[in-house]
Amino acid sequence: MKKAAALFLALLIGLFSILPCFAIDDPDFVAAAEKTKKPLVYLTDIKGKAGSSKKVSATLMFAHAKGFTSGDLVIQYNPYMLEYAGFVPSATMGNSNVYINYTEKTGPDVLDIYGNIAHEVYISLLHMNEFDKDLDTCEIGTVYFKPIGGGECPLELTAMSFDVGGEDAKCEVRSATAKISGEKASEWDYTAITSAYLEIPDDSPYVVVKPKLSKFPVWAIIVLVIAAIAVFALVFLFVIKGKNYVADDGETPPKK
């Protein structure tokens, strides 16, 4: 009997030694992490009730993140359904030499640079060195919202940058969904973006149209136009005064 128990224990140890080990006990997150070998940026889903005093939250997590040095993440949401209520970095990040900068305020009473309701949460991370093996799988922090309208909307997560070893790296991104019960809120146009540099994944149902930016700044174009006018004026003056030339014998012809 003891031999059988010892054999069973040895089999369990061997099994766990070959299976991926994830520090976060979230079945959906673990399943998503097992499907890829690339770095994974993962956001959990939200459920809540409109008008409730209880806040809802989405947790941001990384998998296969060993070597991560810095990144800029943005989460878009429907501001008619959710009101941003803050971001709290995890205790792991606070003890891991990670500098985190995040949006302080956004919501129905805040407008972006285009005059739209602010609806994006920015989270920037910078490690003083790089993520070690203990941070290969980790929780980054939690985004809190106040549910203000019913319906279903995406929490569109985008990695604007993701660096491993100080160089740009490809990562998998898993966006989330918010389901809020209650009177249905208005739909939100996700193309009304705050940032001109935001890029939405190809598999996203939303399309972002970037503003066309000139290759040269306005001041440079003005300088070039003024320089061109000055050159043209000089050429014109030389042509008009072309008769006042010096003859081959060195004498200047008398003026008429």
PDB file of C-alpha atoms in Angstrom:
ATOM      1  CA  MET A   1       0.000   0.000   0.000  1.00  0.00           C
ATOM      2  CA  LYS A   2       2.797   2.413   0.895  1.00  0.00           C
ATOM      3  CA  LYS A   3       4.574   1.559  -2.369  1.00  0.00           C
ATOM      4  CA  ALA A   4       1.407   2.342  -4.343  1.00  0.00           C
ATOM      5  CA  ALA A   5       0.989   5.709  -2.593  1.00  0.00           C
ATOM      6  CA  ALA A   6       4.639   6.555  -3.192  1.00  0.00           C
ATOM      7  CA  LEU A   7       4.299   5.647  -6.874  1.00  0.00           C
ATOM      8  CA  PHE A   8       1.140   7.775  -7.199  1.00  0.00           C
ATOM      9  CA  LEU A   9       2.893  10.737  -5.570  1.00  0.00           C
ATOM     10  CA  ALA A  10       5.856  10.341  -7.914  1.00  0.00           C
ATOM     11  CA  LEU A  11       3.505  10.319 -10.908  1.00  0.00           C
ATOM     12  CA  LEU A  12       1.836  13.525  -9.704  1.00  0.00           C
ATOM     13  CA  ILE A  13       5.188  15.238  -9.251  1.00  0.00           C
ATOM     14  CA  GLY A  14       6.266  14.172 -12.713  1.00  0.00           C
ATOM     15  CA  LEU A  15       2.988  15.351 -14.236  1.00  0.00           C
ATOM     16  CA  PHE A  16       3.195  18.812 -12.680  1.00  0.00           C
ATOM     17  CA  SER A  17       6.826  19.105 -13.724  1.00  0.00           C
ATOM     18  CA  ILE A  18       5.934  18.835 -17.427  1.00  0.00           C
ATOM     19  CA  LEU A  19       2.728  20.901 -17.386  1.00  0.00           C
ATOM     20  CA  PRO A  20       2.844  24.705 -17.571  1.00  0.00           C
ATOM     21  CA  CYS A  21       2.761  26.276 -14.138  1.00  0.00           C
ATOM     22  CA  PHE A  22       0.803  29.480 -13.709  1.00  0.00           C
ATOM     23  CA  ALA A  23       0.838  31.563 -10.568  1.00  0.00           C
ATOM     24  CA  ILE A  24      -2.677  32.912 -11.194  1.00  0.00           C
ATOM     25  CA  ASP A  25      -5.617  30.637 -10.498  1.00  0.00           C
ATOM     26  CA  ASP A  26      -7.944  31.707 -13.308  1.00  0.00           C
ATOM     27  CA  PRO A  27      -9.066  28.854 -15.615  1.00  0.00           C
ATOM     28  CA  ASP A  28      -9.755  31.118 -18.616  1.00  0.00           C
ATOM     29  CA  PHE A  29      -6.415  32.881 -18.232  1.00  0.00           C
ATOM     30  CA  VAL A  30      -4.556  29.581 -17.877  1.00  0.00           C
ATOM     31  CA  ALA A  31      -6.302  28.176 -20.973  1.00  0.00           C
ATOM     32  CA  ALA A  32      -5.389  31.273 -23.016  1.00  0.00           C
ATOM     33  CA  ALA A  33      -1.773  31.133 -21.804  1.00  0.00           C
ATOM     34  CA  GLU A  34      -1.447  27.478 -22.741  1.00  0.00           C
ATOM     35  CA  LYS A  35      -2.504  28.233 -26.329  1.00  0.00           C
ATOM     36  CA  THR A  36       0.434  30.531 -27.082  1.00  0.00           C
ATOM     37  CA  LYS A  37       4.149  30.796 -26.500  1.00  0.00           C
ATOM     38  CA  LYS A  38       4.182  34.530 -27.149  1.00  0.00           C
ATOM     39  CA  PRO A  39       3.855  37.066 -24.337  1.00  0.00           C
ATOM     40  CA  LEU A  40       0.183  37.363 -23.405  1.00  0.00           C
ATOM     41  CA  VAL A  41      -1.593  40.495 -22.149  1.00  0.00           C
ATOM     42  CA  TYR A  42      -4.922  39.431 -20.660  1.00  0.00           C
ATOM     43  CA  LEU A  43      -7.925  41.360 -19.302  1.00  0.00           C
ATOM     44  CA  THR A  44     -10.746  39.673 -17.364  1.00  0.00           C
ATOM     45  CA  ASP A  45     -14.453  40.157 -18.104  1.00  0.00           C
ATOM     46  CA  ILE A  46     -16.853  42.337 -16.115  1.00  0.00           C
ATOM     47  CA  LYS A  47     -20.378  41.758 -14.816  1.00  0.00           C
ATOM     48  CA  GLY A  48     -22.445  44.248 -12.877  1.00  0.00           C
ATOM     49  CA  LYS A  49     -25.696  46.135 -12.418  1.00  0.00           C
ATOM     50  CA  ALA A  50     -26.356  49.685 -13.573  1.00  0.00           C
ATOM     51  CA  GLY A  51     -26.954  52.145 -10.751  1.00  0.00           C
ATOM     52  CA  SER A  52     -25.395  49.872  -8.176  1.00  0.00           C
ATOM     53  CA  SER A  53     -23.033  51.409  -5.644  1.00  0.00           C
ATOM     54  CA  LYS A  54     -20.827  48.363  -6.051  1.00  0.00           C
ATOM     55  CA  LYS A  55     -17.947  48.930  -8.448  1.00  0.00           C
ATOM     56  CA  VAL A  56     -16.971  46.392 -11.078  1.00  0.00           C
ATOM     57  CA  SER A  57     -13.405  45.530 -11.950  1.00  0.00           C
ATOM     58  CA  ALA A  58     -11.241  43.970 -14.636  1.00  0.00           C
ATOM     59  CA  THR A  59      -7.868  42.462 -13.796  1.00  0.00           C
ATOM     60  CA  LEU A  60      -4.891  42.933 -16.115  1.00  0.00           C
ATOM     61  CA  MET A  61      -2.452  39.996 -16.256  1.00  0.00           C
ATOM     62  CA  PHE A  62       0.677  38.907 -18.136  1.00  0.00           C
ATOM     63  CA  ALA A  63       1.841  35.444 -19.158  1.00  0.00           C
ATOM     64  CA  HIS A  64       5.148  34.398 -20.767  1.00  0.00           C
ATOM     65  CA  ALA A  65       6.430  37.836 -19.775  1.00  0.00           C
ATOM     66  CA  LYS A  66       9.985  36.932 -18.757  1.00  0.00           C
ATOM     67  CA  GLY A  67      12.366  39.561 -20.147  1.00  0.00           C
ATOM     68  CA  PHE A  68       9.670  42.269 -20.338  1.00  0.00           C
ATOM     69  CA  THR A  69      11.134  45.745 -19.955  1.00  0.00           C
ATOM     70  CA  SER A  70       8.411  48.275 -20.832  1.00  0.00           C
ATOM     71  CA  GLY A  71       5.008  48.662 -22.424  1.00  0.00           C
ATOM     72  CA  ASP A  72       2.122  51.042 -23.077  1.00  0.00           C
ATOM     73  CA  LEU A  73      -1.392  49.646 -22.832  1.00  0.00           C
ATOM     74  CA  VAL A  74      -4.773  51.264 -23.429  1.00  0.00           C
ATOM     75  CA  ILE A  75      -8.275  50.052 -22.579  1.00  0.00           C
ATOM     76  CA  GLN A  76     -11.263  51.513 -24.437  1.00  0.00           C
ATOM     77  CA  TYR A  77     -14.781  51.273 -23.034  1.00  0.00           C
ATOM     78  CA  ASN A  78     -18.299  52.629 -23.561  1.00  0.00           C
ATOM     79  CA  PRO A  79     -18.519  55.789 -21.375  1.00  0.00           C
ATOM     80  CA  TYR A  80     -22.330  55.581 -21.442  1.00  0.00           C
ATOM     81  CA  MET A  81     -22.127  52.219 -19.667  1.00  0.00           C
ATOM     82  CA  LEU A  82     -19.057  52.556 -17.490  1.00  0.00           C
ATOM     83  CA  GLU A  83     -17.433  55.379 -15.583  1.00  0.00           C
ATOM     84  CA  TYR A  84     -13.740  54.989 -14.836  1.00  0.00           C
ATOM     85  CA  ALA A  85     -13.137  54.724 -11.083  1.00  0.00           C
ATOM     86  CA  GLY A  86      -9.406  54.114 -10.843  1.00  0.00           C
ATOM     87  CA  PHE A  87      -6.563  51.663 -11.306  1.00  0.00           C
ATOM     88  CA  VAL A  88      -4.778  49.840  -8.485  1.00  0.00           C
ATOM     89  CA  PRO A  89      -1.403  48.167  -9.220  1.00  0.00           C
ATOM     90  CA  SER A  90      -0.978  44.705  -7.756  1.00  0.00           C
ATOM     91  CA  ALA A  91       1.197  44.066  -4.720  1.00  0.00           C
ATOM     92  CA  THR A  92       3.501  42.045  -6.968  1.00  0.00           C
ATOM     93  CA  MET A  93       4.230  45.106  -9.106  1.00  0.00           C
ATOM     94  CA  GLY A  94       4.835  47.225  -6.032  1.00  0.00           C
ATOM     95  CA  ASN A  95       7.561  44.842  -4.887  1.00  0.00           C
ATOM     96  CA  SER A  96       9.218  44.227  -8.247  1.00  0.00           C
ATOM     97  CA  ASN A  97      10.995  47.472  -9.234  1.00  0.00           C
ATOM     98  CA  VAL A  98       8.237  48.291 -11.703  1.00  0.00           C
ATOM     99  CA  TYR A  99       7.271  51.909 -12.373  1.00  0.00           C
ATOM    100  CA  ILE A 100       3.607  52.233 -13.385  1.00  0.00           C
ATOM    101  CA  ASN A 101       1.931  55.349 -14.730  1.00  0.00           C
ATOM    102  CA  TYR A 102      -1.798  55.295 -15.384  1.00  0.00           C
ATOM    103  CA  THR A 103      -4.751  57.531 -16.199  1.00  0.00           C
ATOM    104  CA  GLU A 104      -5.807  59.573 -13.199  1.00  0.00           C
ATOM    105  CA  LYS A 105      -9.196  60.694 -14.424  1.00  0.00           C
ATOM    106  CA  THR A 106     -11.536  60.046 -17.327  1.00  0.00           C
ATOM    107  CA  GLY A 107     -15.288  59.744 -17.791  1.00  0.00           C
ATOM    108  CA  PRO A 108     -18.472  61.549 -18.902  1.00  0.00           C
ATOM    109  CA  ASP A 109     -17.333  64.909 -17.508  1.00  0.00           C
ATOM    110  CA  VAL A 110     -13.890  64.798 -19.153  1.00  0.00           C
ATOM    111  CA  LEU A 111     -13.320  65.553 -22.847  1.00  0.00           C
ATOM    112  CA  ASP A 112     -10.381  64.438 -24.942  1.00  0.00           C
ATOM    113  CA  ILE A 113      -8.362  66.561 -27.370  1.00  0.00           C
ATOM    114  CA  TYR A 114     -11.026  66.056 -30.057  1.00  0.00           C
ATOM    115  CA  GLY A 115     -13.940  67.084 -27.832  1.00  0.00           C
ATOM    116  CA  ASN A 116     -15.160  63.497 -27.342  1.00  0.00           C
ATOM    117  CA  ILE A 117     -15.982  61.959 -23.967  1.00  0.00           C
ATOM    118  CA  ALA A 118     -12.763  60.481 -22.604  1.00  0.00           C
ATOM    119  CA  HIS A 119     -13.084  56.703 -22.746  1.00  0.00           C
ATOM    120  CA  GLU A 120      -9.558  55.306 -22.607  1.00  0.00           C
ATOM    121  CA  VAL A 121      -7.508  54.097 -19.664  1.00  0.00           C
ATOM    122  CA  TYR A 122      -3.744  54.347 -20.239  1.00  0.00           C
ATOM    123  CA  ILE A 123      -1.331  52.104 -18.347  1.00  0.00           C
ATOM    124  CA  SER A 124       2.428  52.434 -18.881  1.00  0.00           C
ATOM    125  CA  LEU A 125       4.941  50.067 -17.306  1.00  0.00           C
ATOM    126  CA  LEU A 126       8.704  50.331 -17.000  1.00  0.00           C
ATOM    127  CA  HIS A 127      10.906  47.803 -15.230  1.00  0.00           C
ATOM    128  CA  MET A 128      14.253  49.005 -13.903  1.00  0.00           C
ATOM    129  CA  ASN A 129      15.843  45.915 -15.469  1.00  0.00           C
ATOM    130  CA  GLU A 130      13.525  43.237 -16.856  1.00  0.00           C
ATOM    131  CA  PHE A 131      10.946  40.718 -15.632  1.00  0.00           C
ATOM    132  CA  ASP A 132      12.635  37.640 -14.157  1.00  0.00           C
ATOM    133  CA  LYS A 133      11.260  34.089 -14.077  1.00  0.00           C
ATOM    134  CA  ASP A 134       9.145  34.912 -11.004  1.00  0.00           C
ATOM    135  CA  LEU A 135       7.267  37.500 -13.090  1.00  0.00           C
ATOM    136  CA  ASP A 136       6.844  35.248 -16.121  1.00  0.00           C
ATOM    137  CA  THR A 137       3.189  35.003 -15.085  1.00  0.00           C
ATOM    138  CA  CYS A 138       1.898  37.886 -12.999  1.00  0.00           C
ATOM    139  CA  GLU A 139      -0.955  40.210 -12.144  1.00  0.00           C
ATOM    140  CA  ILE A 140      -0.353  43.813 -13.213  1.00  0.00           C
ATOM    141  CA  GLY A 141      -3.292  45.485 -11.528  1.00  0.00           C
ATOM    142  CA  THR A 142      -7.036  46.046 -11.457  1.00  0.00           C
ATOM    143  CA  VAL A 143      -9.135  48.619 -13.320  1.00  0.00           C
ATOM    144  CA  TYR A 144     -12.294  49.756 -11.509  1.00  0.00           C
ATOM    145  CA  PHE A 145     -15.471  51.103 -13.072  1.00  0.00           C
ATOM    146  CA  LYS A 146     -18.815  52.382 -11.844  1.00  0.00           C
ATOM    147  CA  PRO A 147     -21.666  50.763 -13.859  1.00  0.00           C
ATOM    148  CA  ILE A 148     -23.942  53.585 -15.058  1.00  0.00           C
ATOM    149  CA  GLY A 149     -25.820  51.995 -17.975  1.00  0.00           C
ATOM    150  CA  GLY A 150     -26.980  48.563 -19.053  1.00  0.00           C
ATOM    151  CA  GLY A 151     -25.928  46.493 -22.036  1.00  0.00           C
ATOM    152  CA  GLU A 152     -22.832  44.766 -23.311  1.00  0.00           C
ATOM    153  CA  CYS A 153     -19.672  46.427 -24.523  1.00  0.00           C
ATOM    154  CA  PRO A 154     -16.086  45.436 -25.219  1.00  0.00           C
ATOM    155  CA  LEU A 155     -13.182  46.497 -23.065  1.00  0.00           C
ATOM    156  CA  GLU A 156     -10.877  46.868 -26.051  1.00  0.00           C
ATOM    157  CA  LEU A 157      -7.334  46.198 -24.863  1.00  0.00           C
ATOM    158  CA  THR A 158      -4.473  47.324 -27.104  1.00  0.00           C
ATOM    159  CA  ALA A 159      -0.714  47.024 -26.627  1.00  0.00           C
ATOM    160  CA  MET A 160       0.566  50.258 -28.147  1.00  0.00           C
ATOM    161  CA  SER A 161       4.060  49.061 -27.330  1.00  0.00           C
ATOM    162  CA  PHE A 162       5.513  45.939 -25.726  1.00  0.00           C
ATOM    163  CA  ASP A 163       9.260  45.615 -25.270  1.00  0.00           C
ATOM    164  CA  VAL A 164      11.218  42.536 -24.287  1.00  0.00           C
ATOM    165  CA  GLY A 165      14.906  43.008 -23.594  1.00  0.00           C
ATOM    166  CA  GLY A 166      14.527  46.652 -24.621  1.00  0.00           C
ATOM    167  CA  GLU A 167      13.307  45.748 -28.127  1.00  0.00           C
ATOM    168  CA  ASP A 168       9.834  45.740 -29.655  1.00  0.00           C
ATOM    169  CA  ALA A 169       8.194  42.321 -29.379  1.00  0.00           C
ATOM    170  CA  LYS A 170       4.981  40.754 -30.636  1.00  0.00           C
ATOM    171  CA  CYS A 171       2.434  39.835 -27.998  1.00  0.00           C
ATOM    172  CA  GLU A 172      -0.985  38.231 -27.870  1.00  0.00           C
ATOM    173  CA  VAL A 173      -3.767  40.449 -26.507  1.00  0.00           C
ATOM    174  CA  ARG A 174      -7.004  39.231 -24.985  1.00  0.00           C
ATOM    175  CA  SER A 175      -9.660  41.946 -24.698  1.00  0.00           C
ATOM    176  CA  ALA A 176     -12.577  41.653 -22.301  1.00  0.00           C
ATOM    177  CA  THR A 177     -16.355  42.141 -22.296  1.00  0.00           C
ATOM    178  CA  ALA A 178     -18.505  44.087 -19.865  1.00  0.00           C
ATOM    179  CA  LYS A 179     -22.071  42.869 -19.268  1.00  0.00           C
ATOM    180  CA  ILE A 180     -24.149  45.283 -17.213  1.00  0.00           C
ATOM    181  CA  SER A 181     -27.783  44.584 -16.345  1.00  0.00           C
ATOM    182  CA  GLY A 182     -30.308  47.403 -16.219  1.00  0.00           C
ATOM    183  CA  GLU A 183     -31.724  50.009 -18.594  1.00  0.00           C
ATOM    184  CA  LYS A 184     -29.752  49.827 -21.814  1.00  0.00           C
ATOM    185  CA  ALA A 185     -27.303  52.649 -22.396  1.00  0.00           C
ATOM    186  CA  SER A 186     -26.490  54.345 -25.690  1.00  0.00           C
ATOM    187  CA  GLU A 187     -23.980  52.743 -28.013  1.00  0.00           C
ATOM    188  CA  TRP A 188     -20.499  54.225 -28.288  1.00  0.00           C
ATOM    189  CA  ASP A 189     -18.516  54.890 -31.449  1.00  0.00           C
ATOM    190  CA  TYR A 190     -15.132  53.276 -30.814  1.00  0.00           C
ATOM    191  CA  THR A 191     -13.651  55.139 -33.756  1.00  0.00           C
ATOM    192  CA  ALA A 192     -13.934  58.369 -31.740  1.00  0.00           C
ATOM    193  CA  ILE A 193     -10.492  57.868 -30.338  1.00  0.00           C
ATOM    194  CA  THR A 194      -8.520  59.954 -27.904  1.00  0.00           C
ATOM    195  CA  SER A 195      -5.093  59.074 -29.282  1.00  0.00           C
ATOM    196  CA  ALA A 196      -4.106  59.581 -32.918  1.00  0.00           C
ATOM    197  CA  TYR A 197      -1.647  56.711 -32.559  1.00  0.00           C
ATOM    198  CA  LEU A 198      -3.996  54.075 -31.176  1.00  0.00           C
ATOM    199  CA  GLU A 199      -4.080  50.857 -33.209  1.00  0.00           C
ATOM    200  CA  ILE A 200      -6.872  48.296 -32.936  1.00  0.00           C
ATOM    201  CA  PRO A 201      -6.081  44.585 -33.556  1.00  0.00           C
ATOM    202  CA  ASP A 202      -6.996  43.219 -36.991  1.00  0.00           C
ATOM    203  CA  ASP A 203      -9.591  40.853 -35.500  1.00  0.00           C
ATOM    204  CA  SER A 204     -11.422  43.718 -33.794  1.00  0.00           C
ATOM    205  CA  PRO A 205     -14.969  44.496 -35.005  1.00  0.00           C
ATOM    206  CA  TYR A 206     -14.174  48.197 -34.724  1.00  0.00           C
ATOM    207  CA  VAL A 207     -12.244  50.238 -37.227  1.00  0.00           C
ATOM    208  CA  VAL A 208     -10.116  53.200 -36.251  1.00  0.00           C
ATOM    209  CA  VAL A 209      -9.387  55.856 -38.853  1.00  0.00           C
ATOM    210  CA  LYS A 210      -6.155  57.675 -38.109  1.00  0.00           C
ATOM    211  CA  PRO A 211      -5.879  61.357 -38.966  1.00  0.00           C
ATOM    212  CA  LYS A 212      -3.540  61.982 -41.872  1.00  0.00           C
ATOM    213  CA  LEU A 213      -0.464  63.769 -40.640  1.00  0.00           C
ATOM    214  CA  SER A 214       1.814  65.777 -42.895  1.00  0.00           C
ATOM    215  CA  LYS A 215       5.394  64.561 -43.223  1.00  0.00           C
ATOM    216  CA  PHE A 216       6.575  68.088 -42.413  1.00  0.00           C
ATOM    217  CA  PRO A 217       5.429  70.351 -39.565  1.00  0.00           C
ATOM    218  CA  VAL A 218       3.462  73.482 -40.471  1.00  0.00           C
ATOM    219  CA  TRP A 219       6.294  75.839 -39.561  1.00  0.00           C
ATOM    220  CA  ALA A 220       8.670  74.001 -41.909  1.00  0.00           C
ATOM    221  CA  ILE A 221       6.215  74.273 -44.795  1.00  0.00           C
ATOM    222  CA  ILE A 222       5.831  78.038 -44.172  1.00  0.00           C
ATOM    223  CA  VAL A 223       9.623  78.517 -44.163  1.00  0.00           C
ATOM    224  CA  LEU A 224       9.947  76.594 -47.436  1.00  0.00           C
ATOM    225  CA  VAL A 225       7.227  78.711 -49.092  1.00  0.00           C
ATOM    226  CA  ILE A 226       8.863  81.982 -47.961  1.00  0.00           C
ATOM    227  CA  ALA A 227      12.277  80.777 -49.193  1.00  0.00           C
ATOM    228  CA  ALA A 228      10.799  79.842 -52.576  1.00  0.00           C
ATOM    229  CA  ILE A 229       9.182  83.296 -52.920  1.00  0.00           C
ATOM    230  CA  ALA A 230      12.488  84.997 -52.009  1.00  0.00           C
ATOM    231  CA  VAL A 231      14.415  82.990 -54.615  1.00  0.00           C
ATOM    232  CA  PHE A 232      11.814  83.805 -57.274  1.00  0.00           C
ATOM    233  CA  ALA A 233      11.999  87.522 -56.407  1.00  0.00           C
ATOM    234  CA  LEU A 234      15.809  87.542 -56.708  1.00  0.00           C
ATOM    235  CA  VAL A 235      15.684  85.822 -60.091  1.00  0.00           C
ATOM    236  CA  PHE A 236      13.078  88.316 -61.272  1.00  0.00           C
ATOM    237  CA  LEU A 237      15.244  91.291 -60.207  1.00  0.00           C
ATOM    238  CA  PHE A 238      18.281  89.877 -62.028  1.00  0.00           C
ATOM    239  CA  VAL A 239      16.238  89.504 -65.213  1.00  0.00           C
ATOM    240  CA  ILE A 240      14.827  93.061 -65.029  1.00  0.00           C
ATOM    241  CA  LYS A 241      18.270  94.602 -64.460  1.00  0.00           C
ATOM    242  CA  GLY A 242      19.955  92.383 -67.005  1.00  0.00           C
ATOM    243  CA  LYS A 243      20.926  95.377 -69.220  1.00  0.00           C
ATOM    244  CA  ASN A 244      23.268  96.795 -66.557  1.00  0.00           C
ATOM    245  CA  TYR A 245      26.059  94.430 -67.406  1.00  0.00           C
ATOM    246  CA  VAL A 246      29.816  94.842 -67.600  1.00  0.00           C
ATOM    247  CA  ALA A 247      31.191  94.752 -71.173  1.00  0.00           C
ATOM    248  CA  ASP A 248      34.011  92.447 -72.223  1.00  0.00           C
ATOM    249  CA  ASP A 249      36.489  95.404 -72.346  1.00  0.00           C
ATOM    250  CA  GLY A 250      35.729  96.172 -68.742  1.00  0.00           C
ATOM    251  CA  GLU A 251      33.696  99.336 -69.489  1.00  0.00           C
ATOM    252  CA  THR A 252      30.141  99.697 -68.347  1.00  0.00           C
ATOM    253  CA  PRO A 253      27.834 100.943 -71.131  1.00  0.00           C
ATOM    254  CA  PRO A 254      26.287 104.321 -70.412  1.00  0.00           C
ATOM    255  CA  LYS A 255      22.710 104.368 -69.193  1.00  0.00           C
ATOM    256  CA  LYS A 256      20.073 105.505 -71.683  1.00  0.00           C
TER     257      LYS A 256
END
